[in-house]
PDB file of C-alpha atoms and ligand atoms in Angstrom:
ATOM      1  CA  UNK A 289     -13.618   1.355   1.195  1.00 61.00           C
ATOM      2  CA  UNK A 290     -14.689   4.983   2.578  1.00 49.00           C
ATOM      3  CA  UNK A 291     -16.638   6.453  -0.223  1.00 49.00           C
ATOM      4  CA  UNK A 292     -16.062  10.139  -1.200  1.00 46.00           C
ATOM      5  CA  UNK A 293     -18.335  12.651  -2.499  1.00 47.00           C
ATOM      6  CA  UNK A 294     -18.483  12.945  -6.773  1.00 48.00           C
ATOM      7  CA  UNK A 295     -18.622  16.495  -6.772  1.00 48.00           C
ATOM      8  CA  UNK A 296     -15.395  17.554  -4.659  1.00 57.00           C
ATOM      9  CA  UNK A 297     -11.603  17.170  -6.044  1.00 66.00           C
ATOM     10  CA  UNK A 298     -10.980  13.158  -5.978  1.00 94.00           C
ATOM     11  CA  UNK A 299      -9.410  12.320  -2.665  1.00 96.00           C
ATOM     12  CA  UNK A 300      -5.731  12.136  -4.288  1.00 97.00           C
ATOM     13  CA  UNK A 301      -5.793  15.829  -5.501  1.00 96.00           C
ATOM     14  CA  UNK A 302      -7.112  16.618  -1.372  1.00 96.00           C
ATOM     15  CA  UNK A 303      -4.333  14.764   0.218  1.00 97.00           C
ATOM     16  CA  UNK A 304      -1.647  16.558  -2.149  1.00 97.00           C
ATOM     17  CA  UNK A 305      -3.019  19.779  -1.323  1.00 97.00           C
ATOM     18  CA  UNK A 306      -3.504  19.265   1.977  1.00 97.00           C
ATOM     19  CA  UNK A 307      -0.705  17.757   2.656  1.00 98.00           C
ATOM     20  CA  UNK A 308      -2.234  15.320   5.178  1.00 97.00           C
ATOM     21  CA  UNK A 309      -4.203  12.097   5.440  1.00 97.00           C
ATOM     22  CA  UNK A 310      -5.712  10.528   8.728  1.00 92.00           C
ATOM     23  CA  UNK A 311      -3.805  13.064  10.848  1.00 93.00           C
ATOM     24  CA  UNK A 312      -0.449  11.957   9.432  1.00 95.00           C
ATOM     25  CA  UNK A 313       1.773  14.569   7.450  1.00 98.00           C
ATOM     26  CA  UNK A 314       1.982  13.760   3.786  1.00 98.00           C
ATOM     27  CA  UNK A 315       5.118  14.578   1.529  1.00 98.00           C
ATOM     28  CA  UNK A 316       4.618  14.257  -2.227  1.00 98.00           C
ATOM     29  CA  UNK A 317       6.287  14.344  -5.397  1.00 98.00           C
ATOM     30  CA  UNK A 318       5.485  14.524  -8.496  1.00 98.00           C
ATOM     31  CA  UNK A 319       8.426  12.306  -9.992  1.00 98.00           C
ATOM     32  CA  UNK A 320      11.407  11.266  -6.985  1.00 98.00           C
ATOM     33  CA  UNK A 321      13.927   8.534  -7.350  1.00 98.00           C
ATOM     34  CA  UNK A 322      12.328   6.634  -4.520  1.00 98.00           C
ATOM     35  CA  UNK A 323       9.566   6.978  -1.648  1.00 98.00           C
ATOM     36  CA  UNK A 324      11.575   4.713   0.124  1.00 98.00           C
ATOM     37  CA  UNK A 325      15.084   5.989  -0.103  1.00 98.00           C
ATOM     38  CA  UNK A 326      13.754   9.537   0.162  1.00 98.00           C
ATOM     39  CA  UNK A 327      11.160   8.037   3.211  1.00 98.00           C
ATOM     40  CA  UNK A 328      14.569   6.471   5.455  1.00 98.00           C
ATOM     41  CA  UNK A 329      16.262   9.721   4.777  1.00 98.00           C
ATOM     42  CA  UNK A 330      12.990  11.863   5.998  1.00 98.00           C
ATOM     43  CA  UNK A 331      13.079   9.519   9.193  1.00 98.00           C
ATOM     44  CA  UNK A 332      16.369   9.316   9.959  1.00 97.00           C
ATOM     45  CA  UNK A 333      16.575  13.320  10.415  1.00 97.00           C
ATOM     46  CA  UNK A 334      13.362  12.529  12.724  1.00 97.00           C
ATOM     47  CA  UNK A 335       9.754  12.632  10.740  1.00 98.00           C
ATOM     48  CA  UNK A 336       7.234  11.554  12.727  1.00 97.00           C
ATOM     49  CA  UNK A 337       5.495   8.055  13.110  1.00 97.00           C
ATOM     50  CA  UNK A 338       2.917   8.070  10.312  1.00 98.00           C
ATOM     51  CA  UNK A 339       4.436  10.495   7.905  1.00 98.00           C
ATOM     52  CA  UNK A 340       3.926   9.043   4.599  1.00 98.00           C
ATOM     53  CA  UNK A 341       6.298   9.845   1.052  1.00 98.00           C
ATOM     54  CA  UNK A 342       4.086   9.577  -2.099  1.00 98.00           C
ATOM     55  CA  UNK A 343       4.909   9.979  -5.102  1.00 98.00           C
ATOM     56  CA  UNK A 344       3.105  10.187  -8.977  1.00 98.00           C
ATOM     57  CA  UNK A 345       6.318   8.276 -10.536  1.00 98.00           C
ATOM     58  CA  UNK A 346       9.108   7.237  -9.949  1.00 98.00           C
ATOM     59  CA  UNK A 347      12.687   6.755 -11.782  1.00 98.00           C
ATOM     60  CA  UNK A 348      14.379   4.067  -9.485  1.00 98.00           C
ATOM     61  CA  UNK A 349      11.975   2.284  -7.855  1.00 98.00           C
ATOM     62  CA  UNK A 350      13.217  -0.100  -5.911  1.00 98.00           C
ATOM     63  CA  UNK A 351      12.000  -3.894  -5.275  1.00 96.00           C
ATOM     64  CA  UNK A 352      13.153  -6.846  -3.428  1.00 91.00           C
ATOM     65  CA  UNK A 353      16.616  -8.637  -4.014  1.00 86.00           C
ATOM     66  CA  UNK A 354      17.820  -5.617  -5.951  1.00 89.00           C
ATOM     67  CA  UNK A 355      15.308  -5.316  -8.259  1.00 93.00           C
ATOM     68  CA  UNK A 356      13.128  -2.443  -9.883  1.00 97.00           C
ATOM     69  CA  UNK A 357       9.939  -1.456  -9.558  1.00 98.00           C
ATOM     70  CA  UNK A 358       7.787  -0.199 -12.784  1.00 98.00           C
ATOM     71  CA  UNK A 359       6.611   3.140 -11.612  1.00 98.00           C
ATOM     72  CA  UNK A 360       5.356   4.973 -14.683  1.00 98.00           C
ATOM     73  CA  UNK A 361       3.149   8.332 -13.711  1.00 98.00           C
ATOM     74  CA  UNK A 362      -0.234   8.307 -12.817  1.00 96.00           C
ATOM     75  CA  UNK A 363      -0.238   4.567 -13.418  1.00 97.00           C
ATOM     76  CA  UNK A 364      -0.152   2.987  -9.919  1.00 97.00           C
ATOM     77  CA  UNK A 365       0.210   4.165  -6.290  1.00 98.00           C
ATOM     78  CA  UNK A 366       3.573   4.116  -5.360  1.00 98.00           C
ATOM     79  CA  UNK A 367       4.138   5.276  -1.147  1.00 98.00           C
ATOM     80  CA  UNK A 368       6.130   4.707   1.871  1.00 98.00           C
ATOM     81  CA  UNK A 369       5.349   5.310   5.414  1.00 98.00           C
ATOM     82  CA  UNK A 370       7.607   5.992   8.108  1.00 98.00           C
ATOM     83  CA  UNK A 371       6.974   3.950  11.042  1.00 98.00           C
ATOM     84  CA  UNK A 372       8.798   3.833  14.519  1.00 98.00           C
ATOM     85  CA  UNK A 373       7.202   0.028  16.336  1.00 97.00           C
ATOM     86  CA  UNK A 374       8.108  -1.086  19.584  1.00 97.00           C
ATOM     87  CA  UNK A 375       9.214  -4.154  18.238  1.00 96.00           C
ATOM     88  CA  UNK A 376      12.363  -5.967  18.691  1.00 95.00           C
ATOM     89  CA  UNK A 377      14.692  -6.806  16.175  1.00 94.00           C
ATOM     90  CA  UNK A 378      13.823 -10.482  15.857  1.00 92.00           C
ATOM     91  CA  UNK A 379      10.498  -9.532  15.111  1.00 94.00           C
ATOM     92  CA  UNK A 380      11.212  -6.751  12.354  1.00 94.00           C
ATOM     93  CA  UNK A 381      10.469  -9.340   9.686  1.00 92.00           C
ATOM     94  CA  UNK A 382       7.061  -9.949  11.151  1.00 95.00           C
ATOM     95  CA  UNK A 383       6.005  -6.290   9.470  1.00 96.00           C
ATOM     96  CA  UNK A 384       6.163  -7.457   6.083  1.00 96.00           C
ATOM     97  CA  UNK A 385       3.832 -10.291   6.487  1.00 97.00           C
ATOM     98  CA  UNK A 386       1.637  -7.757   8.139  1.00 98.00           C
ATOM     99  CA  UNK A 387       1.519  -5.243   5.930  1.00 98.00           C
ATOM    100  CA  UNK A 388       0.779  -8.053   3.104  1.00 98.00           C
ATOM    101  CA  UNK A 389      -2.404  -9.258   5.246  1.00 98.00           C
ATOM    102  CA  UNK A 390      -3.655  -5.535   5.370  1.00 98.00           C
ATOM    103  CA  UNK A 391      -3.062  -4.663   1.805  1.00 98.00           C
ATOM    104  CA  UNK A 392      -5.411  -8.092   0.819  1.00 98.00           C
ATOM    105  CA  UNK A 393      -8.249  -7.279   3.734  1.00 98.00           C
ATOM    106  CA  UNK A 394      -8.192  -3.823   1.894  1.00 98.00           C
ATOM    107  CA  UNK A 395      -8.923  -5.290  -1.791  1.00 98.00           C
ATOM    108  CA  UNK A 396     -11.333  -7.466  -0.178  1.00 98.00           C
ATOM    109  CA  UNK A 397     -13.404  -4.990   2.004  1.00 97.00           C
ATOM    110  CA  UNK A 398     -13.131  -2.023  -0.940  1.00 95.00           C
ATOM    111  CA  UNK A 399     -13.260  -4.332  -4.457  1.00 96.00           C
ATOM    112  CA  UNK A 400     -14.359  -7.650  -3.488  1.00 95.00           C
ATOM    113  CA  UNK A 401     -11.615  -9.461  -4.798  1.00 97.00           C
ATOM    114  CA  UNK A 402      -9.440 -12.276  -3.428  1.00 97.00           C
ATOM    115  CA  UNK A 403      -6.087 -11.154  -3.856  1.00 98.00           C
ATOM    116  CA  UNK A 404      -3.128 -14.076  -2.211  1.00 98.00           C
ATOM    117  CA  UNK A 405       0.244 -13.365  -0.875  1.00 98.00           C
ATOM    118  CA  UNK A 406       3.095 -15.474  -2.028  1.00 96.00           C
ATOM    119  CA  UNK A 407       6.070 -15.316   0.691  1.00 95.00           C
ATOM    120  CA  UNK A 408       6.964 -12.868   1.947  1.00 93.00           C
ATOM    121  CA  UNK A 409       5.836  -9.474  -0.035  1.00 95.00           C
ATOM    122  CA  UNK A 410       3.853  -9.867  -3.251  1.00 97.00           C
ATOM    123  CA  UNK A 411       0.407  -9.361  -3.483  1.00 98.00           C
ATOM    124  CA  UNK A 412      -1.172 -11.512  -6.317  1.00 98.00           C
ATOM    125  CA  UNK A 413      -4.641 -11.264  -7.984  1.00 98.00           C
ATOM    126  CA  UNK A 414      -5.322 -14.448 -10.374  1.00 97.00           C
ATOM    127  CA  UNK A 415      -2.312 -16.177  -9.925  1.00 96.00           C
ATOM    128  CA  UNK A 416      -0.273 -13.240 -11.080  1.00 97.00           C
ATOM    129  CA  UNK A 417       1.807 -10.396  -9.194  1.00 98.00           C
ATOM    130  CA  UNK A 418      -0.175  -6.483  -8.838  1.00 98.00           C
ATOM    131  CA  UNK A 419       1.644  -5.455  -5.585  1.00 98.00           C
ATOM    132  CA  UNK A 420       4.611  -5.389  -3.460  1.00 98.00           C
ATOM    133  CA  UNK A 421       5.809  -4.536  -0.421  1.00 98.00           C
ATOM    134  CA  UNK A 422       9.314  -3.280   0.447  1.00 97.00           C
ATOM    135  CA  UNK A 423      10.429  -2.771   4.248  1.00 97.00           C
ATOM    136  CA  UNK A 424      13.563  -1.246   5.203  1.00 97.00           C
ATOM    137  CA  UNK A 425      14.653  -1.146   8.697  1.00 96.00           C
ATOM    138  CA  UNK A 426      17.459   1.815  10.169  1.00 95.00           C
ATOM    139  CA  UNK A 427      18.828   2.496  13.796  1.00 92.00           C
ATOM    140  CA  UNK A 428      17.751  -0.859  15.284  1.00 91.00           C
ATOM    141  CA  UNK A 429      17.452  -0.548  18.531  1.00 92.00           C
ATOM    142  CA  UNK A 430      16.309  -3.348  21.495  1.00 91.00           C
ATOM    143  CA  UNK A 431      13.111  -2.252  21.197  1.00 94.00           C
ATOM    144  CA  UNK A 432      12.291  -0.207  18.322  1.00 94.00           C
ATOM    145  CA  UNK A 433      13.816   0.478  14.986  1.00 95.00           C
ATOM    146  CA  UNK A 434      12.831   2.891  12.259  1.00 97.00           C
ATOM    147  CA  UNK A 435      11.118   0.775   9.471  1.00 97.00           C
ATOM    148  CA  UNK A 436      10.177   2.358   6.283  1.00 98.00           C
ATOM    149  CA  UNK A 437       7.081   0.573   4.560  1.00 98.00           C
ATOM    150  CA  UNK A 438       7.269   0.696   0.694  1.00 98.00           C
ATOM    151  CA  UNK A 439       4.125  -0.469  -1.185  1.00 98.00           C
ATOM    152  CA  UNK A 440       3.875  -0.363  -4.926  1.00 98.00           C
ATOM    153  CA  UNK A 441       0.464  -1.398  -6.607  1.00 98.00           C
ATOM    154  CA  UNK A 442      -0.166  -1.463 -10.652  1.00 98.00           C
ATOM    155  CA  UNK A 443      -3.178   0.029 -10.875  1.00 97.00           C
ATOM    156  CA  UNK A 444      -3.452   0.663 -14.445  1.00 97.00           C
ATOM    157  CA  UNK A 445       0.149   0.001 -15.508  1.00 97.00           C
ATOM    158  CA  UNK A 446       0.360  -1.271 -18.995  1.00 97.00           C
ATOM    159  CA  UNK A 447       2.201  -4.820 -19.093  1.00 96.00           C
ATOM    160  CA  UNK A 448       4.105  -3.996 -22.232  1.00 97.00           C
ATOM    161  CA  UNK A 449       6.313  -1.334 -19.714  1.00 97.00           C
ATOM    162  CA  UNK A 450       7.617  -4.837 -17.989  1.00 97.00           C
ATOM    163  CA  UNK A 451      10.266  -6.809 -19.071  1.00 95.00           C
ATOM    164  CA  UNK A 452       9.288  -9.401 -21.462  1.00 96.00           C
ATOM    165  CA  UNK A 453       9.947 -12.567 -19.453  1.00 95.00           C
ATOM    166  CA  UNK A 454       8.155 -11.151 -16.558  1.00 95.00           C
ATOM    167  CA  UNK A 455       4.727 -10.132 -18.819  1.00 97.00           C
ATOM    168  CA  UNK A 456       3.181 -13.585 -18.165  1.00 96.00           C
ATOM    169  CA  UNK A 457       3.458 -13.286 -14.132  1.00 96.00           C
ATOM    170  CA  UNK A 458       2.231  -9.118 -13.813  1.00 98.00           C
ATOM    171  CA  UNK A 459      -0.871  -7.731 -13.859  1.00 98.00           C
ATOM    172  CA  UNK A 460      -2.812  -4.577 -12.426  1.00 97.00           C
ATOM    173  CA  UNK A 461      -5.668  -4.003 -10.625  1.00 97.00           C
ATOM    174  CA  UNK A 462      -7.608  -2.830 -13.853  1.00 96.00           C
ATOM    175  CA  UNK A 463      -7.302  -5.663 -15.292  1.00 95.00           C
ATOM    176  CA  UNK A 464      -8.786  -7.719 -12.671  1.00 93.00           C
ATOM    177  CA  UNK A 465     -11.737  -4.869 -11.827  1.00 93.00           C
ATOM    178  CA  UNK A 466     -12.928  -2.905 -14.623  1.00 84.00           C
ATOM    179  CA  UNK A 467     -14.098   0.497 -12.364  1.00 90.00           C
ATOM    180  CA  UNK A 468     -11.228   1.271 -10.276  1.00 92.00           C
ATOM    181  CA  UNK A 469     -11.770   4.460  -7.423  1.00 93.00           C
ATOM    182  CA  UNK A 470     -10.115   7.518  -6.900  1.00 94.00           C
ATOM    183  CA  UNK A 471      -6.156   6.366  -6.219  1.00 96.00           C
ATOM    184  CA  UNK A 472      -6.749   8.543  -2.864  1.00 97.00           C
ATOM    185  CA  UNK A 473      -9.731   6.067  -1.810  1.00 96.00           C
ATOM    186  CA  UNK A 474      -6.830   3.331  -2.389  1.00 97.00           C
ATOM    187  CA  UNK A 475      -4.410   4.990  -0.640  1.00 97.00           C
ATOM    188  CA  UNK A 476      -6.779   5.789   2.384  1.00 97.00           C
ATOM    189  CA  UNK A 477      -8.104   2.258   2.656  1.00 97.00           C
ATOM    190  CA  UNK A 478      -4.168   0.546   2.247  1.00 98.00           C
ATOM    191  CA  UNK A 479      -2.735   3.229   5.319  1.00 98.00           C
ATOM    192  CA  UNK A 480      -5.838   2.858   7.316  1.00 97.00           C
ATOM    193  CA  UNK A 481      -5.398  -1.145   7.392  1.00 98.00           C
ATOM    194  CA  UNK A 482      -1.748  -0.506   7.499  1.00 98.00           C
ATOM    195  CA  UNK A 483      -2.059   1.117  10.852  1.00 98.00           C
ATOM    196  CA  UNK A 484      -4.400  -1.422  12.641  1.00 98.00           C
ATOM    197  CA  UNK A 485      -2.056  -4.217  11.718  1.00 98.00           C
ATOM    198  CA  UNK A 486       1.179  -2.279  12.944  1.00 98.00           C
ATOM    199  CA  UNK A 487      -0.956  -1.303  16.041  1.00 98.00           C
ATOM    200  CA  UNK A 488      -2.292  -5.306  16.530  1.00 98.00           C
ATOM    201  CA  UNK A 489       1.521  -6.379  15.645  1.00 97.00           C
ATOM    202  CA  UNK A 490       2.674  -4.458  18.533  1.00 97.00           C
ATOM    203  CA  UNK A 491      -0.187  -5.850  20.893  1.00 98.00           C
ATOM    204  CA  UNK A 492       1.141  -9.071  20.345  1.00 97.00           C
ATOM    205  CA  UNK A 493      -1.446 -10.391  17.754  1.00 98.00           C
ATOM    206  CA  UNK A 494       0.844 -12.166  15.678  1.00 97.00           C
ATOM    207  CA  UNK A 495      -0.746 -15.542  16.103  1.00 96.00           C
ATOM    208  CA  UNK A 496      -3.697 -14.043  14.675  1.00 97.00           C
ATOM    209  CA  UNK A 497      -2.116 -12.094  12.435  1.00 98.00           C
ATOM    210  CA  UNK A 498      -0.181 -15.162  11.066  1.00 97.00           C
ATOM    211  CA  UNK A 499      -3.385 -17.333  10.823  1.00 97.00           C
ATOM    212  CA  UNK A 500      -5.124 -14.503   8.373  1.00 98.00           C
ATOM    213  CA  UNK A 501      -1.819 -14.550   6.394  1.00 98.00           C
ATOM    214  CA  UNK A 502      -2.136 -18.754   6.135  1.00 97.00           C
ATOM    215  CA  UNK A 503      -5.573 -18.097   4.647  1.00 98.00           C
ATOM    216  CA  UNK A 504      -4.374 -15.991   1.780  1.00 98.00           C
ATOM    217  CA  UNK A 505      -1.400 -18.051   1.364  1.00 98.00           C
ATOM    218  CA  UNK A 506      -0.508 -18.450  -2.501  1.00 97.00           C
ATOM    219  CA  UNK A 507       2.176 -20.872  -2.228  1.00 95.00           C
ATOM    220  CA  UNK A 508       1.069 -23.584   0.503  1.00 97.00           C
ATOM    221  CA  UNK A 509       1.323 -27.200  -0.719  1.00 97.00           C
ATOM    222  CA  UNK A 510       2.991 -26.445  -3.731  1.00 96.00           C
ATOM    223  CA  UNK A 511       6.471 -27.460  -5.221  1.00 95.00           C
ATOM    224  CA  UNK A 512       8.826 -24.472  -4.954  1.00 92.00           C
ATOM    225  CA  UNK A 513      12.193 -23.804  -5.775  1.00 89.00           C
ATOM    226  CA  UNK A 514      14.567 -21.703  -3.870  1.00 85.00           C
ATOM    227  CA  UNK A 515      18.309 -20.221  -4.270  1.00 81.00           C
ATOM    228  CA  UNK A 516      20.121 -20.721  -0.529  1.00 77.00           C
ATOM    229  CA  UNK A 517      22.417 -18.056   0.295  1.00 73.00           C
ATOM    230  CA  UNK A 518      24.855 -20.832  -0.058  1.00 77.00           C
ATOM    231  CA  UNK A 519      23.986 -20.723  -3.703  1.00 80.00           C
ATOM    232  CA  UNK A 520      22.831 -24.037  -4.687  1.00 81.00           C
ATOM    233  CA  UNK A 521      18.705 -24.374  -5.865  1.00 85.00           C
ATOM    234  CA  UNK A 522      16.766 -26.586  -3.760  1.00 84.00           C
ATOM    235  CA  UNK A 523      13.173 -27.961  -4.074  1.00 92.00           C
ATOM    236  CA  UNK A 524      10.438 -28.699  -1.666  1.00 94.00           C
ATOM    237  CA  UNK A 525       7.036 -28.891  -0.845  1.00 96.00           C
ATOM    238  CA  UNK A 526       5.945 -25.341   0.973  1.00 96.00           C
ATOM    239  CA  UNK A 527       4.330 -25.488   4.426  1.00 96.00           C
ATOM    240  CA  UNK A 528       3.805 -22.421   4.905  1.00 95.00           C
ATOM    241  CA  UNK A 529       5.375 -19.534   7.378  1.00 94.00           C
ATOM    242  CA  UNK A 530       6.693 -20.826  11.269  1.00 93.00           C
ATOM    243  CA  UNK A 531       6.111 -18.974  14.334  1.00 89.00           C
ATOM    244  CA  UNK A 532       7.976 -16.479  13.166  1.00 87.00           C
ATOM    245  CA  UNK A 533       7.272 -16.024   9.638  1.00 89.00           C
ATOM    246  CA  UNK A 534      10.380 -17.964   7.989  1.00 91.00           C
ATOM    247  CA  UNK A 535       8.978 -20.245   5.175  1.00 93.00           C
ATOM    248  CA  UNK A 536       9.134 -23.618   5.896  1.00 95.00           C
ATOM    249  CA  UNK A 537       9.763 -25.939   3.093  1.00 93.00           C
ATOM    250  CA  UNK A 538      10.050 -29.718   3.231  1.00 95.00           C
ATOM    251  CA  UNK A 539      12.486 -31.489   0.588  1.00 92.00           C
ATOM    252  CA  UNK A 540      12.181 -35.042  -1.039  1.00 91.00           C
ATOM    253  CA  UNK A 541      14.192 -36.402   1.683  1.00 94.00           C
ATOM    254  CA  UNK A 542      11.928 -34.955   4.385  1.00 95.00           C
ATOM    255  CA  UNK A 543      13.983 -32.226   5.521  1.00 92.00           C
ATOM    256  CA  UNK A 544      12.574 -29.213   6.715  1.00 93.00           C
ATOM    257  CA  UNK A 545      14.128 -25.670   5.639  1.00 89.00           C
ATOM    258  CA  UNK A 546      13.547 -22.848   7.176  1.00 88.00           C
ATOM    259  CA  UNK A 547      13.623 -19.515   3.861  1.00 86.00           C
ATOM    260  CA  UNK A 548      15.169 -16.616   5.335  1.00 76.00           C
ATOM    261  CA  UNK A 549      15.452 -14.758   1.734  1.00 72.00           C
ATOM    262  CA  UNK A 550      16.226 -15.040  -1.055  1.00 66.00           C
ATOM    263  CA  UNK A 551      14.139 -15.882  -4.128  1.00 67.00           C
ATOM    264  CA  UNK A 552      11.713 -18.373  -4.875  1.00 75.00           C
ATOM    265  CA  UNK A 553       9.902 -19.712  -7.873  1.00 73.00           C
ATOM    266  CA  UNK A 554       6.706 -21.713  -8.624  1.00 69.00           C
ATOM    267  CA  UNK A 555       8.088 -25.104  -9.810  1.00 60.00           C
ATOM    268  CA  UNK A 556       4.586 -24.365 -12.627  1.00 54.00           C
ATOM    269  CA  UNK A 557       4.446 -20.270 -12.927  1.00 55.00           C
ATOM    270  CA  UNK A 558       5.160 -17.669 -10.584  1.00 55.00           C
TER     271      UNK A 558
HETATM  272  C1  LIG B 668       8.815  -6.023  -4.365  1.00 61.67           C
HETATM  273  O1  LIG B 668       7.822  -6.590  -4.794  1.00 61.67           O
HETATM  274  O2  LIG B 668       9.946  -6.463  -4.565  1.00 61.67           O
HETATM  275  C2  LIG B 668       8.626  -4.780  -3.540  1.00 61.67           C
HETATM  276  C3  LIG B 668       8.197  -3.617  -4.372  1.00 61.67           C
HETATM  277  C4  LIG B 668       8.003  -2.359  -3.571  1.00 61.67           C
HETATM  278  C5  LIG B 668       7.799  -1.152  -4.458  1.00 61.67           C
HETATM  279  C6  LIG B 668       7.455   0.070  -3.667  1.00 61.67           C
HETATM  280  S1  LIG B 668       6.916   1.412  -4.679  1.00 61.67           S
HETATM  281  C7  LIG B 668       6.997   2.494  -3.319  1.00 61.67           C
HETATM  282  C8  LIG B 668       8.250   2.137  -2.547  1.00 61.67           C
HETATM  283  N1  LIG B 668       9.390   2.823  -3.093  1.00 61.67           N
HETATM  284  C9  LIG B 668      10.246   1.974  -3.651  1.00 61.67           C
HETATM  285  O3  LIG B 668      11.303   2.290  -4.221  1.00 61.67           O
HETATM  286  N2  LIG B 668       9.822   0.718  -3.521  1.00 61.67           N
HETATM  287  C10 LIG B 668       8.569   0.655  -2.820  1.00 61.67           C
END
């Protein structure tokens, strides 16, 4: 993780006042409803590739499947960046596993820690979830779209501000690593592996991509539980994400499912 001189303003108070980081404009708030509502509305009246929304809190974050994101002030880093990939639309979905693999190689390289991913989006450290990722796609085209990257992280976020059944399965980084840096070393470290995944995506390094993703793969082997679309729970064994990052999962009777959404549950825990 890029280390920054003691004696300046910490790297968070630089990129505020700047208004920039790595080249790429910056737009912050102190308090907003969302950095990725307000991030597909910034791009869809034409921001430029790169421009990340940050924000200190916000009031409806926004998660998966509907559901909220804790975003008390100060507490966690909470941005989205606007991104335009020459991708097609069959391999939009691709980006979230992506963008999972760089947020881990970032703990790793900066805190030495060995966060996992459970399909598709949450980042877990000890078994329990500290980070998420939330992409939204607008004016798909054949071969680009513009996809809005949303990544929430509990940095210090205190467990009693999450509901009480999901207490057990949340945790932050502090509680994993005692010494946390600067939240704009954090920041600088998630964007900067951000953009070499989004730039390997692109040049076809999926495979690869994929296989670093199976290596931090939280879920692989295990009994998990699923709601179909159809609305009926079924259980399987997890093998892991296909070719193209849908979640295979074998059932007792040997069939093989392919997860599209939807949400899934740890037959013991998550
Ligand atoms: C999830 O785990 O379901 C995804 C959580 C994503 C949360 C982040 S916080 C920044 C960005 N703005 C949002 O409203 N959501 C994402």
């Amino acid at each position: 993780m890029t280390r920054h001189d003691d004696r300046s303003p910490s790297l968070w108070q630089e990129i505020i006042n700047r208004g920039e980081l790595g080249g790429n404009p910056v737009i912050f708030f102190e308090n907003i409803s969302s950095t990725n509502t307000v991030a597909l509305e910034k791009g869809r009246n034409g921001a430029p590739a790169g421009t990340l929304v940050l924000a200190d809190a916000q009031e409806g974050g926004r998660g998966r499947l509907g559901r909220a994101w804790v975003s008390p002030p100060g507490a966690g880093l909470y941005f989205s960046m606007i991104t335009r990939p020459r991708l097609c639309p069959a391999e939009l979905p691709r980006i979230t596993l992506a963008v999972g693999l760089a947020l881990c190689l970032a703990l790793e390289k900066g805190l030495g820690i060995t966060p996992e991913i459970k399909w598709p989006n949450d980042i877990l450290l000890a078994g329990k979830k500290c980070g998420g990722i939330l992409t939204e796609a607008a004016a798909i085209r054949a071969d680009t779209a513009l996809v809005v990257i949303g990544v929430g992280m509990n940095l210090t976020t205190p467990l009693a501000l999450f509901p009480r059944e999901l207490q057990p399965r949340v945790t932050s980084l502090h509680e994993q690593v005692k010494v946390l840096p600067d939240r704009g070393i954090l920041l600088l470290a998630f964007v900067e592996e951000i953009a070499a995944m989004l730039f390997r995506l692109e040049q076809g390094e999926f495979p690869d991509i994929l296989a670093g993703w199976r290596k931090r793969d939280a879920t692989f082997g295990k009994t998990l539980s699923w709601l179909t679309l159809g609305g009926t729970i079924v259980t399987g064994i997890s093998e892991g994400p296909d070719g193209h990052g849908q979640l295979q999962i074998r059932d007792r009777e040997g069939h093989l499912h392919a997860v599209l959404s939807g949400d899934l549950s740890l037959k013991d825990g998550m």
